[in-house]
Each structure stands twice: as C-alpha cells, then as structure tokens.
C-alpha cells in the first residue's frame, strides 16, 4: 500500500533530509586520502545526534553504521571500515536520518582526485541521470517515465543500470512502496500522484550491470569489479511539479572548498518552483 503524504508530513521529511545533507556536508569537508570510513561514519553520527535526530541505517536489519560507504567496485551497502581512502577512489556515501518519526534518504559519490577521465565521466553521467529522472516525477506521469529517462541517458553514454536494486517510497518507514526502478518503459507503472514521496537513486556501473553480494553479507559489488556510482535524492510529487526534499547544494559547497575532492561539471536542469 502506498502512503500519500500531507503537506505537514512532507515538511517533516524535508527536515530529516536537510539534517542528513548537513551530515554529508560535514563529511565532505573532512574527506581526503588517509581518512577512514569509520572516522567519517563517526563525523556523520555526531552531526545527526547533535541535531536531535537518529541515524536511519544504524541497526536497520543489524547494519552497524550510520553511513553505507561503498568504494570503487562496491556499489552500495558497504560497511564503514578502518581502511584508509586513497587518491583516485570513488567513495559512495549513502545516509538515512529519522526525526519526528519520518525518514530522509540521500546519497552522493565523491571522487578523491585526481580521477581517471572515465571515472569522472561515470560520476557526471550518474548525477545527471538522477536529475533527468527527478524531472519526470510530476503528477500524471508514471513510474516507468522516471526509470526510462535514467536508463536511456545512461545507456547512451555506454554505462549500465543495475537491475537488482531500485529506489523506493520514503516516510514513516525507510523503505515503502512503490519500487522506483532506474530502468523502465515510458507510460508504464503506477501513475504519480500528489503526496507521493520517493527516493530516486540511480546505481550506475562503468562496465556490466551484474552485481553480487560480498561475503560480509551486506556489500554489493560489481561482478566485473569495475567501478560504480550512486546518487540519491528524496523527492515529493506536488501539485505543480516535483519538490526535491534533500539538498545537495550544501554538500557541493563543501566540495568546492575541498581540494581533495574532484569537482564535477554537471548540467543540472532547472525545475518548476516548490508547490
Ligand atoms: Mg539511500
Ligand atoms: Mg534509498
């Protein structure tokens, strides 16, 4: 069953997402070769608890961290470790936050420079595909319109879209119906209606789309061991268009100040104003 949200609930989900993006911004200001996943996990947890909110992933089905940290050929669901990041790493960081009973869910992949041209392009294509998907999350469109926009752009750029994992509804639960695939056909799937809140989260592989689970029981890795990227926003379908509830601009402001993180050239489409 899909839970459509009231305006008040959407504001609570926005609040959780803004705290989450503040935590990712705190992480972005510290991220550099030599720092470990466990250290940035601690930075994020401290930030979230200081805002009187809870990490949304910690304890979720036994997950040990505040962040999912997935490096290079790890796609998603990586566990924070004491291994230090190094130059050239693609560090995908996914975070959940719960406050006032509502979740936020957002992810960003940081490239510790210098990156290869191919890896930089993977990040740019993945983040652009996220916004092309978001652009379709308007009333009257269907769920397949979102997936098609993402898949079409990614495949035209010769990268591949995971089939095994998808986006989802967000609200009182971290994962709610409906599923939001990053692939699909236009005009197929449920009709998007006002009050629908979903996480759109393309997971895009440099090589083939196939993945498997690592022996830790959590981390998803590419079968061909080539790199993967992941960007995610929580968005609400509103009467007059789409409303992005998470805010990557505060993360990107920190990236601009951090010379260890590669700056991406992204051409983000401009959407209709809120409400
Ligand atoms: Mg997420
Ligand atoms: Mg998600």
Short mmCIF file of C-alpha atoms in Angstrom, two decimals, residues 20-233:
data_model
loop_
_atom_site.label_atom_id
_atom_site.label_comp_id
_atom_site.label_asym_id
_atom_site.label_seq_id
_atom_site.Cartn_x
_atom_site.Cartn_y
_atom_site.Cartn_z
CA UNK A 20 21.10 14.28 6.52
CA UNK A 21 22.61 16.58 3.88
CA UNK A 22 24.20 18.65 6.66
CA UNK A 23 25.85 15.44 7.87
CA UNK A 24 27.08 14.66 4.33
CA UNK A 25 28.39 18.24 4.05
CA UNK A 26 30.31 17.73 7.32
CA UNK A 27 31.73 14.55 5.80
CA UNK A 28 32.60 16.36 2.55
CA UNK A 29 34.64 18.95 4.42
CA UNK A 30 36.79 16.21 6.04
CA UNK A 31 37.07 13.72 3.19
CA UNK A 32 40.62 13.15 1.92
CA UNK A 33 43.08 10.34 1.21
CA UNK A 34 44.22 8.82 4.51
CA UNK A 35 40.93 9.19 6.40
CA UNK A 36 38.97 6.00 7.15
CA UNK A 37 35.34 5.08 6.66
CA UNK A 38 34.92 4.56 10.41
CA UNK A 39 36.13 8.12 11.05
CA UNK A 40 33.67 9.74 8.64
CA UNK A 41 30.91 7.48 9.97
CA UNK A 42 31.58 8.94 13.39
CA UNK A 43 31.53 12.51 11.99
CA UNK A 44 28.11 11.86 10.43
CA UNK A 45 26.65 10.19 13.54
CA UNK A 46 27.81 13.02 15.83
CA UNK A 47 26.33 15.64 13.48
CA UNK A 48 22.97 13.83 13.28
CA UNK A 49 22.67 13.29 17.05
CA UNK A 50 23.61 16.95 17.68
CA UNK A 51 20.51 17.83 15.61
CA UNK A 52 18.39 15.65 17.94
CA UNK A 53 17.84 13.13 15.16
CA UNK A 54 18.74 9.46 14.76
CA UNK A 55 20.86 7.71 12.16
CA UNK A 56 18.34 5.86 9.99
CA UNK A 57 20.57 2.97 8.92
CA UNK A 58 22.23 2.09 12.22
CA UNK A 59 20.62 -1.10 13.48
CA UNK A 60 18.45 -1.42 10.36
CA UNK A 61 18.35 -5.22 9.93
CA UNK A 62 21.53 -5.19 12.03
CA UNK A 63 23.53 -2.74 9.87
CA UNK A 64 26.38 -1.43 12.05
CA UNK A 65 27.00 2.04 10.57
CA UNK A 66 25.40 5.48 10.23
CA UNK A 67 26.65 5.56 6.63
CA UNK A 68 26.82 3.00 3.87
CA UNK A 69 30.27 3.58 2.39
CA UNK A 70 30.93 1.83 -0.92
CA UNK A 71 34.30 2.34 -2.61
CA UNK A 72 35.14 1.79 -6.30
CA UNK A 73 33.70 -1.60 -7.34
CA UNK A 74 31.41 -1.61 -4.30
CA UNK A 75 28.02 -0.38 -5.48
CA UNK A 76 26.01 0.16 -2.28
CA UNK A 77 25.53 -1.12 1.30
CA UNK A 78 29.25 -1.05 2.17
CA UNK A 79 30.11 -1.21 5.87
CA UNK A 80 32.40 1.53 7.28
CA UNK A 81 35.88 0.09 7.92
CA UNK A 82 39.29 1.16 9.19
CA UNK A 83 40.77 1.04 5.68
CA UNK A 84 42.03 4.50 4.66
CA UNK A 85 40.75 6.05 1.41
CA UNK A 86 43.34 6.77 -1.27
CA UNK A 87 43.77 9.06 -4.27
CA UNK A 88 41.54 8.08 -7.16
CA UNK A 89 38.91 6.36 -5.00
CA UNK A 90 35.22 6.75 -5.80
CA UNK A 91 33.59 6.93 -2.38
CA UNK A 92 29.83 6.50 -2.46
CA UNK A 93 28.17 7.58 0.77
CA UNK A 94 24.53 6.81 1.49
CA UNK A 95 22.82 8.08 4.64
CA UNK A 96 19.46 7.83 6.36
CA UNK A 97 18.10 10.10 9.08
CA UNK A 98 14.97 9.79 11.22
CA UNK A 99 13.41 12.67 13.12
CA UNK A 100 9.84 13.17 14.37
CA UNK A 101 9.02 9.69 13.05
CA UNK A 102 9.96 10.43 9.41
CA UNK A 103 12.96 9.35 7.37
CA UNK A 104 15.23 11.07 4.90
CA UNK A 105 17.38 9.13 2.43
CA UNK A 106 20.09 10.59 0.20
CA UNK A 107 23.45 9.60 -1.28
CA UNK A 108 26.43 11.21 -3.00
CA UNK A 109 29.53 9.75 -4.65
CA UNK A 110 32.74 11.68 -4.01
CA UNK A 111 35.77 11.28 -6.26
CA UNK A 112 39.07 11.66 -4.42
CA UNK A 113 41.14 13.33 -7.12
CA UNK A 114 42.83 13.01 -9.40
CA UNK A 115 40.31 10.75 -11.13
CA UNK A 116 40.68 9.00 -14.46
CA UNK A 117 38.60 10.62 -17.24
CA UNK A 118 36.43 7.51 -17.33
CA UNK A 119 35.65 7.62 -13.59
CA UNK A 120 34.93 11.35 -13.71
CA UNK A 121 32.53 10.80 -16.58
CA UNK A 122 30.83 7.96 -14.66
CA UNK A 123 30.10 10.38 -11.79
CA UNK A 124 28.88 13.12 -14.13
CA UNK A 125 26.60 10.80 -16.08
CA UNK A 126 25.17 9.24 -12.90
CA UNK A 127 24.36 12.55 -11.19
CA UNK A 128 22.88 13.94 -14.41
CA UNK A 129 20.72 10.81 -14.80
CA UNK A 130 19.38 11.38 -11.28
CA UNK A 131 18.13 14.84 -12.25
CA UNK A 132 16.71 13.60 -15.54
CA UNK A 133 14.73 11.03 -13.52
CA UNK A 134 13.61 13.62 -10.97
CA UNK A 135 12.37 15.87 -13.78
CA UNK A 136 9.82 13.16 -14.65
CA UNK A 137 8.44 12.88 -11.08
CA UNK A 138 5.43 15.09 -11.72
CA UNK A 139 1.70 14.40 -11.34
CA UNK A 140 0.20 12.42 -14.19
CA UNK A 141 3.48 10.81 -15.27
CA UNK A 142 4.12 7.15 -14.48
CA UNK A 143 6.87 5.43 -12.53
CA UNK A 144 8.26 4.00 -15.79
CA UNK A 145 8.84 7.52 -17.11
CA UNK A 146 11.41 8.07 -14.33
CA UNK A 147 13.25 4.81 -14.99
CA UNK A 148 13.22 5.29 -18.74
CA UNK A 149 14.74 8.79 -18.50
CA UNK A 150 17.57 7.44 -16.34
CA UNK A 151 18.22 4.27 -18.37
CA UNK A 152 18.06 6.00 -21.74
CA UNK A 153 20.63 8.64 -20.79
CA UNK A 154 22.96 6.18 -19.05
CA UNK A 155 22.95 3.64 -21.87
CA UNK A 156 23.51 6.37 -24.50
CA UNK A 157 26.67 7.11 -22.52
CA UNK A 158 27.70 3.43 -22.61
CA UNK A 159 27.33 2.76 -18.90
CA UNK A 160 24.90 0.24 -17.37
CA UNK A 161 21.98 0.36 -14.94
CA UNK A 162 21.68 -2.15 -12.10
CA UNK A 163 18.53 -4.25 -12.18
CA UNK A 164 18.85 -5.86 -8.74
CA UNK A 165 18.29 -2.73 -6.62
CA UNK A 166 15.79 0.09 -7.03
CA UNK A 167 14.53 3.30 -5.42
CA UNK A 168 11.52 3.29 -3.10
CA UNK A 169 8.89 5.23 -1.20
CA UNK A 170 10.04 7.10 1.93
CA UNK A 171 8.05 8.13 5.00
CA UNK A 172 7.47 6.57 8.41
CA UNK A 173 9.49 3.67 7.03
CA UNK A 174 12.86 3.93 5.31
CA UNK A 175 11.60 1.72 2.50
CA UNK A 176 7.95 1.86 1.48
CA UNK A 177 6.08 1.02 -1.70
CA UNK A 178 6.30 1.78 -4.55
CA UNK A 179 9.52 0.46 -6.03
CA UNK A 180 11.23 3.07 -8.23
CA UNK A 181 13.41 1.27 -10.79
CA UNK A 182 16.19 3.11 -12.62
CA UNK A 183 15.06 1.40 -15.80
CA UNK A 184 11.71 1.01 -17.48
CA UNK A 185 9.41 1.99 -20.24
CA UNK A 186 7.62 5.30 -20.68
CA UNK A 187 3.93 5.23 -19.81
CA UNK A 188 4.23 2.05 -17.71
CA UNK A 189 3.74 1.52 -13.97
CA UNK A 190 1.70 3.43 -11.40
CA UNK A 191 0.54 6.98 -12.04
CA UNK A 192 2.40 9.57 -9.94
CA UNK A 193 0.04 11.49 -7.68
CA UNK A 194 0.37 14.48 -5.37
CA UNK A 195 1.79 13.45 -1.99
CA UNK A 196 3.92 10.60 -3.28
CA UNK A 197 7.37 10.76 -1.65
CA UNK A 198 10.08 8.63 -3.23
CA UNK A 199 13.82 8.11 -3.19
CA UNK A 200 15.23 8.17 -6.72
CA UNK A 201 18.68 6.59 -6.68
CA UNK A 202 20.46 5.55 -9.87
CA UNK A 203 23.21 2.98 -9.25
CA UNK A 204 25.30 3.01 -12.41
CA UNK A 205 28.13 0.69 -13.41
CA UNK A 206 31.09 1.54 -15.62
CA UNK A 207 31.05 -1.98 -17.09
CA UNK A 208 28.35 -4.64 -16.99
CA UNK A 209 25.17 -4.35 -14.94
CA UNK A 210 25.60 -7.60 -12.97
CA UNK A 211 26.38 -7.44 -9.26
CA UNK A 212 26.77 -9.85 -6.37
CA UNK A 213 26.82 -9.69 -2.61
CA UNK A 214 30.20 -9.80 -0.85
CA UNK A 215 30.93 -12.33 1.89
CA UNK A 216 30.21 -9.74 4.62
CA UNK A 217 26.50 -10.25 3.86
CA UNK A 218 25.98 -6.54 3.07
CA UNK A 219 28.23 -5.01 0.43
CA UNK A 220 27.01 -5.21 -3.16
CA UNK A 221 29.91 -5.32 -5.64
CA UNK A 222 30.13 -5.38 -9.43
CA UNK A 223 30.75 -8.83 -10.90
CA UNK A 224 33.33 -7.46 -13.35
CA UNK A 225 34.96 -5.50 -10.49
CA UNK A 226 34.73 -2.24 -12.46
CA UNK A 227 33.66 0.96 -10.72
CA UNK A 228 30.12 2.01 -9.81
CA UNK A 229 28.47 5.29 -8.75
CA UNK A 230 25.34 6.18 -6.77
CA UNK A 231 23.48 9.45 -6.23
CA UNK A 232 20.13 9.74 -4.45
CA UNK A 233 17.52 12.37 -3.61
#
